[in-house]
Tab-separated table of C-alpha atoms and ligand atoms in Angstrom:
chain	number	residue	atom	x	y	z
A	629	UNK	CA	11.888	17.471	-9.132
A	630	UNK	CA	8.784	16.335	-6.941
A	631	UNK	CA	9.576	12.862	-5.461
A	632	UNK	CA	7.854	9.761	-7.131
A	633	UNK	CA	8.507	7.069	-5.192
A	634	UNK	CA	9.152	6.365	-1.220
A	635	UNK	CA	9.987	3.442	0.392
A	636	UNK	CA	8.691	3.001	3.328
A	637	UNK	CA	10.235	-0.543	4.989
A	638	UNK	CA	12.625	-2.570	3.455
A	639	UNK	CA	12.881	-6.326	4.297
A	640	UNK	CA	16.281	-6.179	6.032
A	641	UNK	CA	16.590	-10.328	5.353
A	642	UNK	CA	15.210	-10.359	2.261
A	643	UNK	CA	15.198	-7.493	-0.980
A	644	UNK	CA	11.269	-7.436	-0.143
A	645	UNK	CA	10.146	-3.740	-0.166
A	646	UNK	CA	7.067	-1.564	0.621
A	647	UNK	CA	6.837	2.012	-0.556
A	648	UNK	CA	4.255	4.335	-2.830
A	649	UNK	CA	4.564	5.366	-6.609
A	650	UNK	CA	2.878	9.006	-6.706
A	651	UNK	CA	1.598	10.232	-9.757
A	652	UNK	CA	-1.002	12.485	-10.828
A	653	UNK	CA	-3.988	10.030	-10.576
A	654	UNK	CA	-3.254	8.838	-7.165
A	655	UNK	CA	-0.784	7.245	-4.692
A	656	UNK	CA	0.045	3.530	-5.559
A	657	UNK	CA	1.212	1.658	-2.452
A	658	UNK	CA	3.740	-1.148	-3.575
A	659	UNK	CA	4.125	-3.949	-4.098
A	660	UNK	CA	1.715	-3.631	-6.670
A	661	UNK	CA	0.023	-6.020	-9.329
A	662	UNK	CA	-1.667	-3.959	-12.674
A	663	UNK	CA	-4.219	-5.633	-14.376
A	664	UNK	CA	-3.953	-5.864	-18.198
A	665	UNK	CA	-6.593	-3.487	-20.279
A	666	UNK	CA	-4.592	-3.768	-23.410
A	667	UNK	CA	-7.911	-2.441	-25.148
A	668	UNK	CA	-8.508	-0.042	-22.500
A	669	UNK	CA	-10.705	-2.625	-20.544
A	670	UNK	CA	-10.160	-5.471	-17.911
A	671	UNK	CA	-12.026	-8.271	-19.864
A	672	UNK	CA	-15.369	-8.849	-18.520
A	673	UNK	CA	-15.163	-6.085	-15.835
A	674	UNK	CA	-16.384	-2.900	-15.321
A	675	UNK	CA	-14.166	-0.012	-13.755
A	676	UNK	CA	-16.196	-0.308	-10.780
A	677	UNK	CA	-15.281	-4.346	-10.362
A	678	UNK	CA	-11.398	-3.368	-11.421
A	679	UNK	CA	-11.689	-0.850	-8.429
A	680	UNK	CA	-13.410	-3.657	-5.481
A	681	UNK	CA	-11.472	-6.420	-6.697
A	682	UNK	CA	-8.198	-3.714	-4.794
A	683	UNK	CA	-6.792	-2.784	-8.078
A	684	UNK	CA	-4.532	0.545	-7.364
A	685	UNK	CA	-3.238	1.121	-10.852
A	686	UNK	CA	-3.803	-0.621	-14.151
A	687	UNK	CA	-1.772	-1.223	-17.211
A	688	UNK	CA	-3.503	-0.501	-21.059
A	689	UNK	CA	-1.305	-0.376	-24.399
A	690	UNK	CA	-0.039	2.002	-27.191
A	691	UNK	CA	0.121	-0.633	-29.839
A	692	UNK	CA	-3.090	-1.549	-29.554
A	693	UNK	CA	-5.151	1.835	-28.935
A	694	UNK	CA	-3.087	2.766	-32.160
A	695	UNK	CA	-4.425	0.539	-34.198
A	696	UNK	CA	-7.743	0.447	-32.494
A	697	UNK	CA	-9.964	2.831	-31.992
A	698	UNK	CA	-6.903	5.298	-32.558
A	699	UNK	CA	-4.890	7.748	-30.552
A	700	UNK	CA	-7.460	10.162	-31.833
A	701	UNK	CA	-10.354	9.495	-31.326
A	702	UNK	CA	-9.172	8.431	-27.149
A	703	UNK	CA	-7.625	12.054	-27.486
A	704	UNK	CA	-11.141	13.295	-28.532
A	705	UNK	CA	-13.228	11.740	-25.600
A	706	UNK	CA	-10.894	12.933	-23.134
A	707	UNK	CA	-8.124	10.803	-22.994
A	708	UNK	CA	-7.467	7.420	-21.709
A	709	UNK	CA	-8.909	7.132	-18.150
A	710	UNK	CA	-12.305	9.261	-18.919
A	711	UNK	CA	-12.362	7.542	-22.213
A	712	UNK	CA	-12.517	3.578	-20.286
A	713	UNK	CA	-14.089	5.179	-17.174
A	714	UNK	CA	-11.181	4.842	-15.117
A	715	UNK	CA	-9.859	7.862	-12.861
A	716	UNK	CA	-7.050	5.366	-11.150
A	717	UNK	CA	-3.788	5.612	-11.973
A	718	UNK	CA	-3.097	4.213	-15.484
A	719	UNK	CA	0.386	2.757	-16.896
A	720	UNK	CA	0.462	2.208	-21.047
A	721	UNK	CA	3.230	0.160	-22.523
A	722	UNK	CA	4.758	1.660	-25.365
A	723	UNK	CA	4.038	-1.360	-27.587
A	724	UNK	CA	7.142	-2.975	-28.444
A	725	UNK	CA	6.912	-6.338	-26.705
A	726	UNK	CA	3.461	-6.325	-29.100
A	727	UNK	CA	5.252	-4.701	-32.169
A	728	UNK	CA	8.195	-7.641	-32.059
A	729	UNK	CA	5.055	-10.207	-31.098
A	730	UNK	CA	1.898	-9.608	-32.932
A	731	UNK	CA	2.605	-7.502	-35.847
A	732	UNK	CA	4.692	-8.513	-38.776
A	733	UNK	CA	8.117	-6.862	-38.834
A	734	UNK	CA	9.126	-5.033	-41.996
A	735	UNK	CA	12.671	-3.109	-40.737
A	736	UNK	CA	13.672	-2.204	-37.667
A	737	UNK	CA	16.400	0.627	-37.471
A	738	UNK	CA	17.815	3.144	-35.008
A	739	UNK	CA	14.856	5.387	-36.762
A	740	UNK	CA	12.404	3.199	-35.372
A	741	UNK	CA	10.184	-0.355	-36.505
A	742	UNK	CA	8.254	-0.670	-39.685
A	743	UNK	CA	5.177	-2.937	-39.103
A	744	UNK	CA	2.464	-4.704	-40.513
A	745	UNK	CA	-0.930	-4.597	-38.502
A	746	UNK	CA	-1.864	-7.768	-37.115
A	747	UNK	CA	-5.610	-6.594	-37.403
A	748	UNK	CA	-5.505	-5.639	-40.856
A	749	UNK	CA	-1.928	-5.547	-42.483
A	750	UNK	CA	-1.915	-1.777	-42.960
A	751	UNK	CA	2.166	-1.081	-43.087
A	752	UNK	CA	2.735	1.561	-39.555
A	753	UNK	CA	6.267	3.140	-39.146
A	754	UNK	CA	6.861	4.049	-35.358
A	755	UNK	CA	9.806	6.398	-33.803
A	756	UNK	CA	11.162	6.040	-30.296
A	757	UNK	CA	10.011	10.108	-30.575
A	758	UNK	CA	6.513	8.873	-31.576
A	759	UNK	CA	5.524	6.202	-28.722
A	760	UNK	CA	6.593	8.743	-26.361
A	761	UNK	CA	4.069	11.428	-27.826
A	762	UNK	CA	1.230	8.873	-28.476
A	763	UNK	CA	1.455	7.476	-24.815
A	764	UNK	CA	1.530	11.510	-23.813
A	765	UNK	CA	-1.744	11.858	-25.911
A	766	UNK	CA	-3.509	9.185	-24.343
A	767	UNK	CA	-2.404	10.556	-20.835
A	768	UNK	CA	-1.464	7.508	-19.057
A	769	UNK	CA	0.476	8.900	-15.420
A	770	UNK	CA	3.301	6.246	-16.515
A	771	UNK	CA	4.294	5.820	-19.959
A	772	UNK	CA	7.238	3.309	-20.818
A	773	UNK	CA	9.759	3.936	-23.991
A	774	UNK	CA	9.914	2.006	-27.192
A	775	UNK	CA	12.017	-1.441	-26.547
A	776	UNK	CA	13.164	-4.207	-29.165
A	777	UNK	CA	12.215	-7.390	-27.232
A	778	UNK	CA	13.834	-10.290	-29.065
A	779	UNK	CA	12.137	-13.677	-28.467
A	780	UNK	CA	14.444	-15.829	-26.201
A	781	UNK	CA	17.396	-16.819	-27.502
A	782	UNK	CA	20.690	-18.259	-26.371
A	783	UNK	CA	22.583	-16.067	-29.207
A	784	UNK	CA	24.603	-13.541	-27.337
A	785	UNK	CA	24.927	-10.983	-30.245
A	786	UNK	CA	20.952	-10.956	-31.502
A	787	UNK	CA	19.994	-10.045	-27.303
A	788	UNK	CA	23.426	-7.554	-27.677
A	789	UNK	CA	22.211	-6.044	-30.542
A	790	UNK	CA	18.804	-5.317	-29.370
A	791	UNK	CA	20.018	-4.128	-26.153
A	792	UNK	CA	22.035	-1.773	-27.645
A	793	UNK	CA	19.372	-0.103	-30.063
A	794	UNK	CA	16.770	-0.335	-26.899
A	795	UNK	CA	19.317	1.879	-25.261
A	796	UNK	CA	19.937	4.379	-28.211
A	797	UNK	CA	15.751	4.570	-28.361
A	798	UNK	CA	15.792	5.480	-24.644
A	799	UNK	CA	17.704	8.258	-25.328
A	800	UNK	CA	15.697	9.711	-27.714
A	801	UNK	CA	12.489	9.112	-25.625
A	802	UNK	CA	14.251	10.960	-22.517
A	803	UNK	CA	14.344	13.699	-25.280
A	804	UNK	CA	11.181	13.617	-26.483
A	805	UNK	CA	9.340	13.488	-23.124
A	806	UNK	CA	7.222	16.514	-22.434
A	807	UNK	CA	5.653	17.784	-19.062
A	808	UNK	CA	5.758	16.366	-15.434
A	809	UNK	CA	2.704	14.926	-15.260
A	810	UNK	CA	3.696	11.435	-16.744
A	811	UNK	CA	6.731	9.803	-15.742
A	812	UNK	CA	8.325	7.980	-18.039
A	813	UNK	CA	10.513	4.395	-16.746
A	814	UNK	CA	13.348	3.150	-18.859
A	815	UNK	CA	13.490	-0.515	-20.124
A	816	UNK	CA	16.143	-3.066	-18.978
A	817	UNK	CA	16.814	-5.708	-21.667
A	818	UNK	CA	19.717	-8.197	-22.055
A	819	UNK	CA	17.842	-11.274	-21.963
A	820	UNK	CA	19.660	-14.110	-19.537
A	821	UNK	CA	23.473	-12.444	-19.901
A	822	UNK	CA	24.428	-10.443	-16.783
A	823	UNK	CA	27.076	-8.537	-18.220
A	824	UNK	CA	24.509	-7.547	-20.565
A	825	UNK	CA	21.460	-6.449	-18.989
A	826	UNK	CA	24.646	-4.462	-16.253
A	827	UNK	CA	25.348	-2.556	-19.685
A	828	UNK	CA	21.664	-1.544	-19.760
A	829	UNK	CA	21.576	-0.687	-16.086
A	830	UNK	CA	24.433	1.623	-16.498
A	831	UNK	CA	23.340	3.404	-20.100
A	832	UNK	CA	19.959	3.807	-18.288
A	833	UNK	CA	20.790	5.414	-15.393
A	834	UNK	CA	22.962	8.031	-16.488
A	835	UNK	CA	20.374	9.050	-18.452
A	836	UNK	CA	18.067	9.396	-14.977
A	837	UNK	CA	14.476	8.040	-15.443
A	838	UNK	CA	11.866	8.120	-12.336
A	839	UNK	CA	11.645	3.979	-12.037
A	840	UNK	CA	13.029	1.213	-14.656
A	841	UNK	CA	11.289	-2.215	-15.913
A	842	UNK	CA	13.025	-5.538	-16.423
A	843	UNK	CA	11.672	-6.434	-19.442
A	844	UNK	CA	12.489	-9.300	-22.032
A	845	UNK	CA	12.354	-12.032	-19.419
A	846	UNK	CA	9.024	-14.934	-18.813
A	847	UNK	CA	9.390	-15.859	-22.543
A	848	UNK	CA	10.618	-18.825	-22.566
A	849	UNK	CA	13.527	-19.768	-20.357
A	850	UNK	CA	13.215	-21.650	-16.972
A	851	UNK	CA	11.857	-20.124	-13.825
A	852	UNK	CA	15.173	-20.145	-12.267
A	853	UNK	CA	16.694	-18.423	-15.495
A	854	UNK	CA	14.391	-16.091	-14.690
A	855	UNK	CA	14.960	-15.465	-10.967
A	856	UNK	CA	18.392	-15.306	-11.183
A	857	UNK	CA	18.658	-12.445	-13.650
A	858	UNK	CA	16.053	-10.422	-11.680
A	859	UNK	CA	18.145	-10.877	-8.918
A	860	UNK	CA	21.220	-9.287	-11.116
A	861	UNK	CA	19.152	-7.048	-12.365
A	862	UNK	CA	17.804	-5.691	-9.505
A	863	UNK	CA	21.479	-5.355	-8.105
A	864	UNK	CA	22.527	-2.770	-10.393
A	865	UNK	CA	19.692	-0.901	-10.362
A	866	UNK	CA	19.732	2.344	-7.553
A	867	UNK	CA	17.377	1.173	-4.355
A	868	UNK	CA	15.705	4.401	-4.663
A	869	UNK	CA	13.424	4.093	-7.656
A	870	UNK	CA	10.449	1.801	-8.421
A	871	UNK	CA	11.644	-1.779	-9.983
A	872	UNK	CA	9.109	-3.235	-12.678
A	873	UNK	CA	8.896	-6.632	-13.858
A	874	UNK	CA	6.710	-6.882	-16.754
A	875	UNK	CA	4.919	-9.970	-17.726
A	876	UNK	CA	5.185	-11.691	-14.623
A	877	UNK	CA	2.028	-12.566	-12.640
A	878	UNK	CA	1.085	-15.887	-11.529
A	879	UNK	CA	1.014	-16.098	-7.636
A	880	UNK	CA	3.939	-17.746	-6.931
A	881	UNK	CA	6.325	-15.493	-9.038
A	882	UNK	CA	4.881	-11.980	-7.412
A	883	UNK	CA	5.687	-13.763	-4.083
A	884	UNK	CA	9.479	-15.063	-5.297
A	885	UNK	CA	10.127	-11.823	-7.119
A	886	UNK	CA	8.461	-9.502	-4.034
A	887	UNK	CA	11.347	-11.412	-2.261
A	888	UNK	CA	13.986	-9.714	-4.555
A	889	UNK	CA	12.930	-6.300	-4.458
A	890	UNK	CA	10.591	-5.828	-7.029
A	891	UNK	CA	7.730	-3.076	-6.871
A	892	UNK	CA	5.397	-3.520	-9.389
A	893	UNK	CA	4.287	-5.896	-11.880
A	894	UNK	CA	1.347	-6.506	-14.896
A	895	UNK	CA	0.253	-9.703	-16.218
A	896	UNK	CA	-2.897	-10.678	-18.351
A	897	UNK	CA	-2.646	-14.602	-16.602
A	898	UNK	CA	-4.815	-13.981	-13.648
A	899	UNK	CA	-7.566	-12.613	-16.213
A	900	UNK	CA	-6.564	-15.122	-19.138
A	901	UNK	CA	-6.614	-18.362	-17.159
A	902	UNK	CA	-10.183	-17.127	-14.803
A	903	UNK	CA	-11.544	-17.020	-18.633
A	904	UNK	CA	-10.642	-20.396	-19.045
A	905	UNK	CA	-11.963	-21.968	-15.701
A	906	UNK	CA	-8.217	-22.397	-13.614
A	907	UNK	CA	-8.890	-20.170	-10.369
A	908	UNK	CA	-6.295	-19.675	-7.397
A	909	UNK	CA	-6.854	-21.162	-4.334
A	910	UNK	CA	-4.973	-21.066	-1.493
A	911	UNK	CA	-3.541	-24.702	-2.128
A	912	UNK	CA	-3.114	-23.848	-6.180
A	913	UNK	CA	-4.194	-23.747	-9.263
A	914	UNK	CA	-7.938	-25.298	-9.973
A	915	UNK	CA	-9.514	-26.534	-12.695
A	916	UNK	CA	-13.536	-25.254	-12.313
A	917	UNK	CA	-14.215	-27.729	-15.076
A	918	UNK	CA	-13.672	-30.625	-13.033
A	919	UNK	CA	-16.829	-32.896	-12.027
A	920	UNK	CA	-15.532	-32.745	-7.997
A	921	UNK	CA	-16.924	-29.575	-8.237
A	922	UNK	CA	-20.565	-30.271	-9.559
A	923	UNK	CA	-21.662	-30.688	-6.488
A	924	UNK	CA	-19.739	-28.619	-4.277
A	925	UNK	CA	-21.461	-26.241	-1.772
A	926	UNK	CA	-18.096	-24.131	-0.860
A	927	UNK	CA	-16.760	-20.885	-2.254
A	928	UNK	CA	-13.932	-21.875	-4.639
A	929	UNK	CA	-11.678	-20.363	-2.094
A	930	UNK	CA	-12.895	-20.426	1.983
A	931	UNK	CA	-9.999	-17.738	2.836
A	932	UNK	CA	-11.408	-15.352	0.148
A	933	UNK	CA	-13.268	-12.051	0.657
A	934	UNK	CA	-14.506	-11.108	-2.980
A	935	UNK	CA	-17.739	-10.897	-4.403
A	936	UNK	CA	-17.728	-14.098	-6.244
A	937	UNK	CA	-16.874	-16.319	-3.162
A	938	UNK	CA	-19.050	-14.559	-0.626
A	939	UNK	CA	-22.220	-15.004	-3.002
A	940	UNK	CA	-21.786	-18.516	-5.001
A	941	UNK	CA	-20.530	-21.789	-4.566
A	942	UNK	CA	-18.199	-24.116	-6.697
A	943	UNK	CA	-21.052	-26.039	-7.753
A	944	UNK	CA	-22.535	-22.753	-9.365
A	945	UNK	CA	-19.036	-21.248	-11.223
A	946	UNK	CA	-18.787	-25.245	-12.330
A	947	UNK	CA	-22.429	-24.838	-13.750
A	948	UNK	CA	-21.726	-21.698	-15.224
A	949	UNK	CA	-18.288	-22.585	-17.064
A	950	UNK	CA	-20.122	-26.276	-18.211
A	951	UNK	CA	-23.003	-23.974	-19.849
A	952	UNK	CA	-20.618	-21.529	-21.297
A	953	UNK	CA	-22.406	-18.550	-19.463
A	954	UNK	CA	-21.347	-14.871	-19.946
A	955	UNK	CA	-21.290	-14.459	-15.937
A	956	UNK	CA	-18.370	-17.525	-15.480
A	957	UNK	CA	-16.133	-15.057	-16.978
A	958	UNK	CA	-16.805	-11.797	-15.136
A	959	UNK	CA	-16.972	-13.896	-11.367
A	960	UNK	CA	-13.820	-16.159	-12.209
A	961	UNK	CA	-11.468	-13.005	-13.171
A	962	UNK	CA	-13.055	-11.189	-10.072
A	963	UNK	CA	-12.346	-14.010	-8.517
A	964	UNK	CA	-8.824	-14.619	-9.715
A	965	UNK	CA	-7.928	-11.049	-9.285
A	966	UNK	CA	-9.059	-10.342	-5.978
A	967	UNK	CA	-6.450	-13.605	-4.928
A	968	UNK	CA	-3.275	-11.121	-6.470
A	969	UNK	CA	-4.904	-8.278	-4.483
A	970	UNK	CA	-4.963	-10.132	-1.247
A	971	UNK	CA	-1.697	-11.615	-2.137
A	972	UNK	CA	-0.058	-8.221	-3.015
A	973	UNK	CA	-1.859	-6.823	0.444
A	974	UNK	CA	-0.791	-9.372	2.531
A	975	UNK	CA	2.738	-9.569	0.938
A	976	UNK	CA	3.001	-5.538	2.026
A	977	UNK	CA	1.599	-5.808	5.298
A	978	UNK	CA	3.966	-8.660	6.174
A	979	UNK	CA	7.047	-6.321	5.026
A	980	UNK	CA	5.956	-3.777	6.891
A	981	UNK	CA	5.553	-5.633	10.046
A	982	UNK	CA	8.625	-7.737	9.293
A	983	UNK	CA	7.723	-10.986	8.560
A	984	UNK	CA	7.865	-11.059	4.884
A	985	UNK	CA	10.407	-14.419	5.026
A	986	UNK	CA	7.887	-15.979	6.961
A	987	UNK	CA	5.238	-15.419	4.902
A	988	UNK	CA	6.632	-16.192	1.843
A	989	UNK	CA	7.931	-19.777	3.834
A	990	UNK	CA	4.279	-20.483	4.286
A	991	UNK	CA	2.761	-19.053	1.070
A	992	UNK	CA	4.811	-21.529	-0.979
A	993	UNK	CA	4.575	-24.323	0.768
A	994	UNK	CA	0.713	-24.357	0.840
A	995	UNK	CA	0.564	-23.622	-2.820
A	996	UNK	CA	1.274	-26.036	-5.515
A	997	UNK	CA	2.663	-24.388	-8.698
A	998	UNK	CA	2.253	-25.911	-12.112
A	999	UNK	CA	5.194	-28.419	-13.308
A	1000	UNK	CA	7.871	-26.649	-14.830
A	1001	UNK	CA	7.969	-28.851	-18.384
A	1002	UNK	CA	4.047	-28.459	-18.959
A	1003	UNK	CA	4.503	-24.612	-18.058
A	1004	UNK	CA	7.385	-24.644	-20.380
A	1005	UNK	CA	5.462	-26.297	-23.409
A	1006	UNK	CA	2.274	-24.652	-22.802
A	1007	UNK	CA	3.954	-21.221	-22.899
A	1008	UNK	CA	5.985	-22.348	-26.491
A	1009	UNK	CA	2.400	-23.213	-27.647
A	1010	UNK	CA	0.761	-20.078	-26.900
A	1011	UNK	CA	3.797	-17.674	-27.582
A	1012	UNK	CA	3.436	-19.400	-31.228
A	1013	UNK	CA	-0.090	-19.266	-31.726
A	1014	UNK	CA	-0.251	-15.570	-30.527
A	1015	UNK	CA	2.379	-13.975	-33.561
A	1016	UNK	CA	0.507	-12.806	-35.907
A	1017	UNK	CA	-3.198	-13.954	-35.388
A	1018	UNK	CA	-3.244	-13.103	-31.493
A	1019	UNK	CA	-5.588	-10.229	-30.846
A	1020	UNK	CA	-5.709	-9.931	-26.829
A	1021	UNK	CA	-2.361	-7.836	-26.804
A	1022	UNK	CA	-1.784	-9.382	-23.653
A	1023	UNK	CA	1.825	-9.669	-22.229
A	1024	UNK	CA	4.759	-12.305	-22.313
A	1025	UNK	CA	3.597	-14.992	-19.715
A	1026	UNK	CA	1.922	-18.703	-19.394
A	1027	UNK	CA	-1.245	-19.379	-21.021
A	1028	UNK	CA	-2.580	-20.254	-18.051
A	1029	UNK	CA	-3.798	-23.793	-19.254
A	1030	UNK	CA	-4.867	-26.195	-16.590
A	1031	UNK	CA	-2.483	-29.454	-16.788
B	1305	ZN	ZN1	-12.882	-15.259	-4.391
């Protein structure tokens, strides 16, 4: 089998790695951030924008393209990227975090989950077999298998249990999986227990898949819940295949979790919290909305080189967000996104030259990350608000409210 992935430094201080995902779109240098086109767009960019803003590969969804416009009729135009315009590379989830999220469970079995639509209630059953061949329809160059992602929980045997049937699912998508032109990663899940997600590790490999994701963690539990079991996680898993977080994107977490050897990583908060007027800065988080900025004749960010910042000032983006103009959202997710690019740039180029430690030193201690209890209660309120009535399909993650 072709190779997939290369490394090409490792961080010999830190787990920090920089290498290249291959696939039949395009070489993917890593670390990597995906933007989130759960509807098979970026909201409020073109492809062109998605492409200057630095983006190398993008995430989109099977749940959602399912229900809406249909497998079908993307099939019909094409397939995925010529359908959204798109001719990067192109990962699709296969939909489970969404199915367990959005839709209203009816069963789930080692057949597969019976759901109700969150658009429209129509009843859907869906296989492991079946997410496999609807993620090969669209043609996506990395498709991911059907996973049971419980909500967090502290109950050992729910997180077994769902581990367990992930695992027996992952089997059947290894034997489903047609063709070499789409890899297809395997799903670590386990929640917080170490022995569990080294049970996953261990099923997972033997069965062989091209890179793995560390999913089921950012949904609830504390940020240093969450680092620790990436660290475990990324422990048992081999050093020569692509590591995945999924869900996790603010700035400071790509640059903690960069520092323990993960590769690659989607998030819809960059897009979600630009749409709601908090924009990265080198110092932090902002808050556009605020009236320091009504008068302000400085690019929301001096160190950035994207569109938005090289052509309007704070004053203006403050303007357009007070007047609820269409444009505040396209320039503040340019904006927003360009920040992960340049972050996810700077973080390689600082492996590679070997000073990742030292960059990460000085990253964090310029920027000033939200306060753990309001990220905490902000996420509870939006991860309740979103089942059932949520449309955006967007991953696990922080609502990206501004405190
Ligand atoms: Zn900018």
């Amino acid at each position: 089998m072709r190779r997939t992935f290369e490394i090409e430094k490792t961080c010999p201080r830190t787990g920090a790695r920089a290498g290249f995902i291959t696939t039949a779109h395009g070489v993917v240098p890593t670390p990597a951030f995906m933007p989130v086109g759960s509807q098979a767009s970026v909201k409020a960019l073109t492809p062109d924008d998605v492409r200057d803003v630095g983006t190398e590969i993008l995430l989109s969804n099977a749940y959602h393209l399912y229900l809406r416009p249909g497998v079908d009729v993307v099939e019909q135009m094409g397939g995925l990227h010529r359908f959204m315009g798109w001719d990067g590379p192109i990962l699709t989830d296969s939909g489970g975090y969404q199915i367990f999220s959005l839709a209203s469970l009816r069963r789930v079995d080692d057949e597969g989950v019976v759901f109700r639509s969150h658009i429209d209630g129509s009843e859907h059953f869906l296989t492991p077999e079946g997410a496999v061949q609807l993620q090969q329809r669209l043609g996506a160059d990395i498709i991911m298998v059907l996973d049971e992602c419980p909500p967090y929980t502290k109950e050992k045997m729910s997180v077994r249990r769902a581990m367990e049937r992930t695992l027996r699912w992952a089997e059947k998508c290894v034997k489903a999986h047609r063709g070499r032109d789409q890899q297809l990663f395997g799903i670590v899940q386990g929640g917080v227990f170490s022995d569990l997600r080294r049970d996953s590790v261990a099923f997972l490999t033997a069965l062989g898949f091209p890179g793995y994701a560390i999913g089921g963690l950012s949904l609830g539990e504390t940020k240093s819940e969450t680092l620790a079991m990436v660290e475990e996680t990324v422990a048992f898993l081999p050093t020569d295949k692509p590591r995945y977080l999924m869900g996790v994107g603010s700035p400071e977490d790509l640059v903690e979790n960069v520092d323990r050897g993960v590769d690659l990583f989607d998030s819809a908060l960059p897009t979600r919290t630009a749409r709601n007027g908090a924009l990265f800065a080198a110092s932090g988080r902002i808050n556009i909305h605020n009236a320091g900025y009504k008068g302000l004749d400085q690019p929301i960010d001096a160190g950035c080189d994207c569109y938005t910042c090289q052509r309007f000032s704070a004053a203006y983006l403050n303007h357009l967000f007070k007047s609820k103009e269409l444009l505040a959202y396209r320039l503040a997710t340019i904006h927003n996104l360009r920040f992960v690019m340049r972050l996810m740039e700077r973080m390689r180029q600082a492996i590679v030259q070997g000073g990742f430690g030292e960059f990460r030193r000085e990253f964090l201690e310029n920027y000033r990350t939200t306060d753990e209890g309001v990220r905490l209660a902000q996420k509870q309120r939006w991860l309740e608000r979103s089942v059932g009535v949520h449309d955006e399909g967007d991953g696990p993650e922080d609502p990206g409210v501004v405190a």
